[in-house]
Coordinates of C-alpha atoms and ligand atoms in Angstrom, one line a residue:
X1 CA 0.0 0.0 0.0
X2 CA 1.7 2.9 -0.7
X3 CA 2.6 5.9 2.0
X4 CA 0.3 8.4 2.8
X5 CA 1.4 11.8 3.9
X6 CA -1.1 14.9 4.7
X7 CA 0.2 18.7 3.9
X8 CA -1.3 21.3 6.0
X9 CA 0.4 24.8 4.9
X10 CA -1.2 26.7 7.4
X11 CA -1.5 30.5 7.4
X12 CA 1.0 33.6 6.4
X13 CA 4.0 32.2 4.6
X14 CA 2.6 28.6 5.4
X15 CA 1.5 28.2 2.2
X16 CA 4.4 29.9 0.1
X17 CA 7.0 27.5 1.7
X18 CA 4.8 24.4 1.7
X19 CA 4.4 24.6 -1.9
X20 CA 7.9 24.7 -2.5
X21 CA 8.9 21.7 0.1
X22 CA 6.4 19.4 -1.8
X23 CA 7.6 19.8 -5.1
X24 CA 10.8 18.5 -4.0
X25 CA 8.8 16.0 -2.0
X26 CA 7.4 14.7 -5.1
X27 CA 10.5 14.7 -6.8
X28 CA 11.6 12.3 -4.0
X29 CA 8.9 10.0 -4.7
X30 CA 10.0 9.6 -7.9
X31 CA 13.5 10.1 -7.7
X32 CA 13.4 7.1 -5.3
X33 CA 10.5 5.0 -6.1
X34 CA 8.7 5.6 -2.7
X35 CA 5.0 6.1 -4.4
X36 CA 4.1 8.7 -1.5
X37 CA 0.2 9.9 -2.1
X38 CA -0.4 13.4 -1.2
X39 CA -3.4 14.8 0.6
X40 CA -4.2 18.3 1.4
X41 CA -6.4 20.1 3.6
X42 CA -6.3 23.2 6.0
X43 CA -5.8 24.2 9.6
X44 CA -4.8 27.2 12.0
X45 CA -6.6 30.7 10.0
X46 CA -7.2 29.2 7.3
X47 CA -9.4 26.1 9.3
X48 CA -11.1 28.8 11.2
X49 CA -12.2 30.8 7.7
X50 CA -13.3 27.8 6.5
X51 CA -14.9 25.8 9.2
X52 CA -15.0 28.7 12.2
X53 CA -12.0 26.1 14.2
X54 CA -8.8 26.1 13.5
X55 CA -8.7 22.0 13.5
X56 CA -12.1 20.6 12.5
X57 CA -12.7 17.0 13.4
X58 CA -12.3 15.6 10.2
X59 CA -9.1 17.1 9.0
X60 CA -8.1 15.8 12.6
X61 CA -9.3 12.2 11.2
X62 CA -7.2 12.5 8.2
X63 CA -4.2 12.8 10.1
X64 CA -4.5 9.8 12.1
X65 CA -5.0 8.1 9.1
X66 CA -1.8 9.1 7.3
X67 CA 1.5 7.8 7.7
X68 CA 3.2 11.9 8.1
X69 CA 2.3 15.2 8.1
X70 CA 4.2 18.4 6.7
X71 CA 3.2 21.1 8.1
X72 CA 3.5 25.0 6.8
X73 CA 2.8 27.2 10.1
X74 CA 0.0 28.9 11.6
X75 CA -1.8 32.2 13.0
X76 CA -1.0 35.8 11.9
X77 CA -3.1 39.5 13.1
X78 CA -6.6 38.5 11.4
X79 CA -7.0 35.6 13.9
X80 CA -5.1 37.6 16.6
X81 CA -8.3 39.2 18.4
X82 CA -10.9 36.3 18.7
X83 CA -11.4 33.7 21.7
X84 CA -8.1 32.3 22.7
X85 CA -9.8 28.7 22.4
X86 CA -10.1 28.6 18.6
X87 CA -6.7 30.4 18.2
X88 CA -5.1 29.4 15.0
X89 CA -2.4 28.1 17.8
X90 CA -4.9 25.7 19.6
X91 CA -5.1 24.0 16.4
X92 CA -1.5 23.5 16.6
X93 CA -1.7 22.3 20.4
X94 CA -4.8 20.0 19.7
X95 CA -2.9 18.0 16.7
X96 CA 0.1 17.8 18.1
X97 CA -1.6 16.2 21.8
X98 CA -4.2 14.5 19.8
X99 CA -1.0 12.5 17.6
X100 CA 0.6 11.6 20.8
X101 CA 3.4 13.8 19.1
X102 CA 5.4 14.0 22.5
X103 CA 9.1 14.0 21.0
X104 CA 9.9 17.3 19.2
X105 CA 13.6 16.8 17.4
X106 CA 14.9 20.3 16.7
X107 CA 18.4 20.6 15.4
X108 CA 20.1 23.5 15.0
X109 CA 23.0 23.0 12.0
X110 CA 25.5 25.6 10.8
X111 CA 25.9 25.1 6.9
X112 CA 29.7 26.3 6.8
X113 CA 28.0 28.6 3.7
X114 CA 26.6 30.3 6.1
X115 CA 29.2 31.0 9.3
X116 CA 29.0 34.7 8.2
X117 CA 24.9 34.9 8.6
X118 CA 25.2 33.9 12.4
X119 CA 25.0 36.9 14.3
X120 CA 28.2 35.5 16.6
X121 CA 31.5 35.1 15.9
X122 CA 32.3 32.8 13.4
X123 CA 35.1 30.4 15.4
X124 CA 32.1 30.5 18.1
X125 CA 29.3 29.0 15.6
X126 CA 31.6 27.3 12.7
X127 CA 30.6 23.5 12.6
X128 CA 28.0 23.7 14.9
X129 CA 25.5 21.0 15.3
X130 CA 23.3 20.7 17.8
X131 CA 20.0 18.4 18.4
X132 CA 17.4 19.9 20.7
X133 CA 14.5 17.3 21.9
X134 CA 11.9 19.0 23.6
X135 CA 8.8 17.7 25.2
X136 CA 5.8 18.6 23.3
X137 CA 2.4 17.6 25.1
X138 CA 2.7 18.0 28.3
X139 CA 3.7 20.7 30.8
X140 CA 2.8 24.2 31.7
X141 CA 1.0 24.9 27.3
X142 CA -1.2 22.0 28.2
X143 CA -1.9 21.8 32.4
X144 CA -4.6 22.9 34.4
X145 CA -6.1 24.4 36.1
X146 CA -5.3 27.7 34.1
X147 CA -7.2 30.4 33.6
X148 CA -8.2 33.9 35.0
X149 CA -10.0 34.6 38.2
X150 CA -10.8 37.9 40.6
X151 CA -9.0 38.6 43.9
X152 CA -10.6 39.9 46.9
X153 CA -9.4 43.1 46.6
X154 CA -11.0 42.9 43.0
X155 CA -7.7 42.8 41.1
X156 CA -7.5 40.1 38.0
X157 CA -4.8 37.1 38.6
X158 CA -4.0 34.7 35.8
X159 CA -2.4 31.4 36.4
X160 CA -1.3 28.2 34.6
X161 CA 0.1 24.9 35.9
X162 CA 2.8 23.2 34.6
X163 CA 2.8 19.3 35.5
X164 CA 4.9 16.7 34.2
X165 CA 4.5 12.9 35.1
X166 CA 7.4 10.2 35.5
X167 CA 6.0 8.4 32.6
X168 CA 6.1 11.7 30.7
X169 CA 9.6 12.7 31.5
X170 CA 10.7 8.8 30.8
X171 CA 9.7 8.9 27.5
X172 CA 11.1 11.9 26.4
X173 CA 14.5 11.5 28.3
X174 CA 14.5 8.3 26.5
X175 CA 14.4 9.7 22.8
X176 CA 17.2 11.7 24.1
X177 CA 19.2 8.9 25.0
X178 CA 18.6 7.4 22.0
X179 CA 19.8 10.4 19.8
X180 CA 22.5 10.8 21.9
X181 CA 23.5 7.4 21.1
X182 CA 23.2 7.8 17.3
X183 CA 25.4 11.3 17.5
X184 CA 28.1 12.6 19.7
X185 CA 27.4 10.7 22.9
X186 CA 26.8 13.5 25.0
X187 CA 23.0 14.4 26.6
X188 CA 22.4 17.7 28.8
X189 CA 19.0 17.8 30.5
X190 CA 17.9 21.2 31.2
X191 CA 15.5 22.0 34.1
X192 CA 15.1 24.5 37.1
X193 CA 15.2 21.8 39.5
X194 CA 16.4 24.6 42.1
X195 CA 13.2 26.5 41.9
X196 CA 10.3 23.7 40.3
X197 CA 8.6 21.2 41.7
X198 CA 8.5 19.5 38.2
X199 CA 12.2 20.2 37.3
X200 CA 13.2 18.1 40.3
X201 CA 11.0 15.1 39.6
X202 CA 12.3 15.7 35.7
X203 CA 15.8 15.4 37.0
X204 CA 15.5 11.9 39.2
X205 CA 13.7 10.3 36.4
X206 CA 16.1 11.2 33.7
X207 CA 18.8 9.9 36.2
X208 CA 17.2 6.6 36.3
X209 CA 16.8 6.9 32.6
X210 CA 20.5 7.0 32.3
X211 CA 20.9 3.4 33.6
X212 CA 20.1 2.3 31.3
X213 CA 22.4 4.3 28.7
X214 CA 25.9 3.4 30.0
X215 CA 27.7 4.9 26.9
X216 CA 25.9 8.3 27.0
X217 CA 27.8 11.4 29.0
X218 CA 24.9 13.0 31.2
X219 CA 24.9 16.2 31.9
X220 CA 22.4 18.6 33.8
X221 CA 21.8 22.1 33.7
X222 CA 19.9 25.0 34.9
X223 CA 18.4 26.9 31.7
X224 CA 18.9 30.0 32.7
X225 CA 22.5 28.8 32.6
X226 CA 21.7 27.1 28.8
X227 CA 20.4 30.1 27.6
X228 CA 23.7 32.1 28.3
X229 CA 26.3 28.8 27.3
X230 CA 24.1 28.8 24.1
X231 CA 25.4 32.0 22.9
X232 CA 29.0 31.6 25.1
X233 CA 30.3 28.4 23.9
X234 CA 27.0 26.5 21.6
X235 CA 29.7 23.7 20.7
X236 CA 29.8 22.0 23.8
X237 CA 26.4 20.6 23.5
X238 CA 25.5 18.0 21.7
X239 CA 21.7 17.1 22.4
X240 CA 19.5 19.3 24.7
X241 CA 16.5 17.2 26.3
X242 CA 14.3 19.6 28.0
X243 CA 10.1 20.5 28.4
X244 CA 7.7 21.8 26.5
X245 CA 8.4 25.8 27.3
X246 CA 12.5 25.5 27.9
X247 CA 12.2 23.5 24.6
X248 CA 10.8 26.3 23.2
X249 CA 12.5 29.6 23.6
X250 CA 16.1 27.3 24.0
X251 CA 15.1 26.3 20.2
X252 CA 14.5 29.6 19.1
X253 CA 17.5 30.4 20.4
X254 CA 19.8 28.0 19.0
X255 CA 17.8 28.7 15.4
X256 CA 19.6 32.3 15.6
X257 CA 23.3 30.8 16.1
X258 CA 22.8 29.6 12.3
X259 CA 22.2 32.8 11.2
X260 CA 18.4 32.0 10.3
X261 CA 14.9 30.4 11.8
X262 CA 14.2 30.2 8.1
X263 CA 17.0 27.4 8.0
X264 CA 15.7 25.2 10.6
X265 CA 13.5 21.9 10.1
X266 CA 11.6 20.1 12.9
X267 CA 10.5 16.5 13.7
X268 CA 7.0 16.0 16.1
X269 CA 7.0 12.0 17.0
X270 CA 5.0 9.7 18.7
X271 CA 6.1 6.6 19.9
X272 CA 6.1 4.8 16.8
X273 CA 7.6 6.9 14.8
X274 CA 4.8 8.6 13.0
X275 CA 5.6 12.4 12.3
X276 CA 4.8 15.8 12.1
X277 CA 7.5 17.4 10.5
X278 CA 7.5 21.4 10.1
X279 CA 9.8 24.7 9.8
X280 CA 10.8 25.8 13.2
X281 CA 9.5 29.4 12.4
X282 CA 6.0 30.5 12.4
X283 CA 3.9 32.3 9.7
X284 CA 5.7 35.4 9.5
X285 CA 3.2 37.9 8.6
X286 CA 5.6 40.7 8.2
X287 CA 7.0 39.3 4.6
X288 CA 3.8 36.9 3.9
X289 CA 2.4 36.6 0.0
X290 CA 5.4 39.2 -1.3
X291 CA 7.4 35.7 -2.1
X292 CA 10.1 36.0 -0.1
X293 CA 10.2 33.4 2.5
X294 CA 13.1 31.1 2.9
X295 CA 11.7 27.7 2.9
X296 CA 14.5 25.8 2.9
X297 CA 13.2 24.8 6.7
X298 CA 10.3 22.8 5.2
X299 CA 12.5 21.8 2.8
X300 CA 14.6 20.1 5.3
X301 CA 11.5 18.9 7.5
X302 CA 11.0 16.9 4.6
X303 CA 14.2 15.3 4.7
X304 CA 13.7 14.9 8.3
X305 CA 10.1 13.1 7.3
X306 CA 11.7 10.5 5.3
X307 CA 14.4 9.4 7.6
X308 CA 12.3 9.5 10.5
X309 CA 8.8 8.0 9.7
X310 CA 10.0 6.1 6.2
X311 CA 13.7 5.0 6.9
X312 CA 14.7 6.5 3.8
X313 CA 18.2 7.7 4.5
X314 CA 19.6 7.9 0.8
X315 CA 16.7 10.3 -0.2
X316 CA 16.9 11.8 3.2
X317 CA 20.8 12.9 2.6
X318 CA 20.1 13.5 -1.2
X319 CA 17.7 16.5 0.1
X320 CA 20.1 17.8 2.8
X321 CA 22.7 17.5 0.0
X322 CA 20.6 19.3 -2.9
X323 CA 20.3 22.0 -0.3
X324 CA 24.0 22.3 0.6
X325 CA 24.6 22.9 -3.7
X326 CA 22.0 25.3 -3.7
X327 CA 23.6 27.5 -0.8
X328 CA 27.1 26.3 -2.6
X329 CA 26.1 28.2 -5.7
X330 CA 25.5 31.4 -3.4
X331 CA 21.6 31.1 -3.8
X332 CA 20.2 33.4 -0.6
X333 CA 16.8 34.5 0.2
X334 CA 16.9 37.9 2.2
X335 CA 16.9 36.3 5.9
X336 CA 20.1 34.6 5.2
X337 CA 21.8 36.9 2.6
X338 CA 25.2 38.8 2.7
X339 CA 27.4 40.5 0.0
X340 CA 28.0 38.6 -2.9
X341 CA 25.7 36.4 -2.7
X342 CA 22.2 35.9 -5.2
X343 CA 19.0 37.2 -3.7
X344 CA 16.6 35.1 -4.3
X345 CA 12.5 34.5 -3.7
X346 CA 10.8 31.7 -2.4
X347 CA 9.6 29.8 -5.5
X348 CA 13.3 30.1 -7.2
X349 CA 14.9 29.7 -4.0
X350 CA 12.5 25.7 -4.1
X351 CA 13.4 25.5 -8.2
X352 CA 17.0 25.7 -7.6
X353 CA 16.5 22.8 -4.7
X354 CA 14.4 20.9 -7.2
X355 CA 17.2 21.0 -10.0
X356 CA 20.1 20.4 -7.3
X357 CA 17.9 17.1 -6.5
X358 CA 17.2 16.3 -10.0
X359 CA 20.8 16.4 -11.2
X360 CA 22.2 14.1 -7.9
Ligands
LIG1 P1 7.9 34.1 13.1 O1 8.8 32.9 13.2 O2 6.7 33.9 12.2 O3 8.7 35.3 12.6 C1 9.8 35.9 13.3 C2 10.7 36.7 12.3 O4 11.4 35.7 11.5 C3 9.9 37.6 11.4 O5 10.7 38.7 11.1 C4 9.8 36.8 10.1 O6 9.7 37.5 8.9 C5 11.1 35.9 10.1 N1 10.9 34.6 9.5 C6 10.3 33.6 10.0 N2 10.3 32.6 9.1 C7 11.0 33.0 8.0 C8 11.3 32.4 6.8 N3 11.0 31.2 6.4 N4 12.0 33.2 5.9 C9 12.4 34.4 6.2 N5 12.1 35.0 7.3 C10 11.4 34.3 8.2 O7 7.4 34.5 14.6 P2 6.4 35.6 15.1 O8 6.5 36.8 14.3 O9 6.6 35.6 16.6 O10 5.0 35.0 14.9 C11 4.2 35.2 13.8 C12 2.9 34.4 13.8 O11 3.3 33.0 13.7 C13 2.1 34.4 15.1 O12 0.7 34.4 14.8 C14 2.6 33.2 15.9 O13 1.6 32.8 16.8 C15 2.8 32.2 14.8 N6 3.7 31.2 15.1 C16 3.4 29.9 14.6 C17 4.3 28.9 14.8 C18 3.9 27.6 14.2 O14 3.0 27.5 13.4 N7 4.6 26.5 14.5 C19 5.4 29.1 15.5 C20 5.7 30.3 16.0 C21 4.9 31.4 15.8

């Protein structure tokens, strides 16, 4: 039976960048025989324009159905003002919990073509590659109670909770592991076990985790601490496991050490294997429908699709490589140009990537 894979492009740029990541997807297909069927539908804004929710029920069933997902990115200012529970975000939220997508793989990779588009030094960011796991469907984005309630004194007070269970943090400190084990050998776990209830039960499972991964160097670390050691010395980690929230801003974080979030690819999995795979930026309203998005991040969370939920590490590394030509023969969109380089839109940035694949 052949692979099915569902593309959601989402809002803003969302659809420029998708549109561009499956045409090399398709060329995959045929480049390597792997009869993927595409199907399409819509979520985030562009869910709630047409069905007045950002994920209706049965785009939701079309999903579990499907082997992957690519995913553009969602929200922008027209969906900004209405109820925060059918936020183009909550859309987001409710596929990724509703998939069981608990493992979110984000690594942050330096193309050497592009040391001088990091906003450090280059010796600091040159060769850096970093994996960041972060838990996705637990935590403080999905506890309760949360909400807003009035004081005595009549004064508003807004609260969320942010609970993690063992079984949570074992999973998760697991995939970490088992990166770890596949890469440099080296884990840090990131928590604020000084100060959170959660961080310290996050730290005692992951140590009991670790038994079982004699060959792994385990590290732990506060993030207030990761956040600065990310910008002073990036190269000593090798993967990050951390929650939902740390997972978050730490990622964004690392995204700016290569110079661009328009660079960086993402993996959502649940525990067997099945994917959501999309950019690590969001829709970008600022430059959406003038063309000039880089989407060489959904580019690349295709590649991360096919090694992850297909096993298909030649066409996986034949993307990655079609990409690295591309930036070789000085191809730049805006967010990752510098002088002497080729500015380029999105649609030629995706033909170049197309012909790069083609002529492997
Ligand atoms: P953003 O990532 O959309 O944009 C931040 C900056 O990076 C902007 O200046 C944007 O132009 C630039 N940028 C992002 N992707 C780019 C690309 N591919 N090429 C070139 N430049 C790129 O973050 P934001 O501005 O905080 O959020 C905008 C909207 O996206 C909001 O509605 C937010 O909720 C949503 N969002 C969605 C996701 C998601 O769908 N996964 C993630 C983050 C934010």
């Amino acid at each position: 039976m052949s692979k099915q894979i569902l593309i959601l492009p989402g809002d803003g740029i969302g659809p420029e960048i998708t549109a561009e990541a499956v045409k090399v997807l398709e060329l995959a297909s045929e480049k390597f025989s792997l009869g993927f069927e595409l199907h399409h539908d819509v979520i985030g804004g562009a869910a709630i324009d047409r069905h007045g929710v950002p994920l209706a029920d049965s785009t939701l069933a079309l999903a579990r159905k499907v082997d992957a997902v690519l995913l553009g990115a969602v929200g922008g200012p027209k969906w900004d003002k209405i109820e925060r529970d059918i936020r183009p975000e909550r859309g987001l939220l409710k596929i990724r919990s509703q998939l069981g997508l608990f493992g979110n793989l984000r690594p942050a990779i330096l193309y050497p073509q592009l040391a001088d588009a990091s906003s450090l030094k280059r010796d600091i960011v040159a060769g850096l590659d970093i994996l960041i796991v972060r838990e996705l469907t637990g935590g403080i984005y999905f506890g309760s109670p949360r909400g807003t309630r009035e004081l005595e004194n009549g004064e508003r007070q807004a609260y969320d909770t942010l609970p993690y269970s063992e079984s949570e943090i074992r999973r998760i400190a697991k995939v970490g592991f088992e990166m770890a084990q596949v890469r440099g050998k080296k884990l840090c776990s990131v928590d604020k076990a000084n100060v959170l209830a959660s961080s310290q039960l996050w730290r005692e499972v992951v140590e009991q985790v670790a038994q079982g991964y004699p060959d792994i160097e385990l590290s732990h670390m506060y993030v207030d601490n990761a956040a600065m050691q990310l910008v002073r010395a990036p190269k000593q980690f090798d993967v990050i496991v951390t929650d939902n929230m740390f997972g978050d801003i730490l990622s964004d974080e690392a995204s700016m050490l290569t110079g661009s979030i328009g660079m960086l690819p993402s993996a959502s999995l649940d525990a067997n294997g099945k994917g959501m795979y999309e950019p690590c930026h969001g829709s970008a309203p600022d430059i959406a429908g003038q063309g000039v998005a880089n989407p060489l991040a959904t580019i690349l969370s295709v590649s991360m699709m096919l090694r992850y939920s297909f096993a298909q590490t030649e066409a996986a590394a034949a993307i990655e490589q079609a990409v690295s030509r591309v930036l070789d023969q000085g191809l730049r969109t805006g967010d990752i140009w510098s002088e002497g380089c080729k500015k380029v839109g999105t649609r030629e940035m995706g033909d170049a990537v197309v012909a790069a694949l083609r002529n492997l």
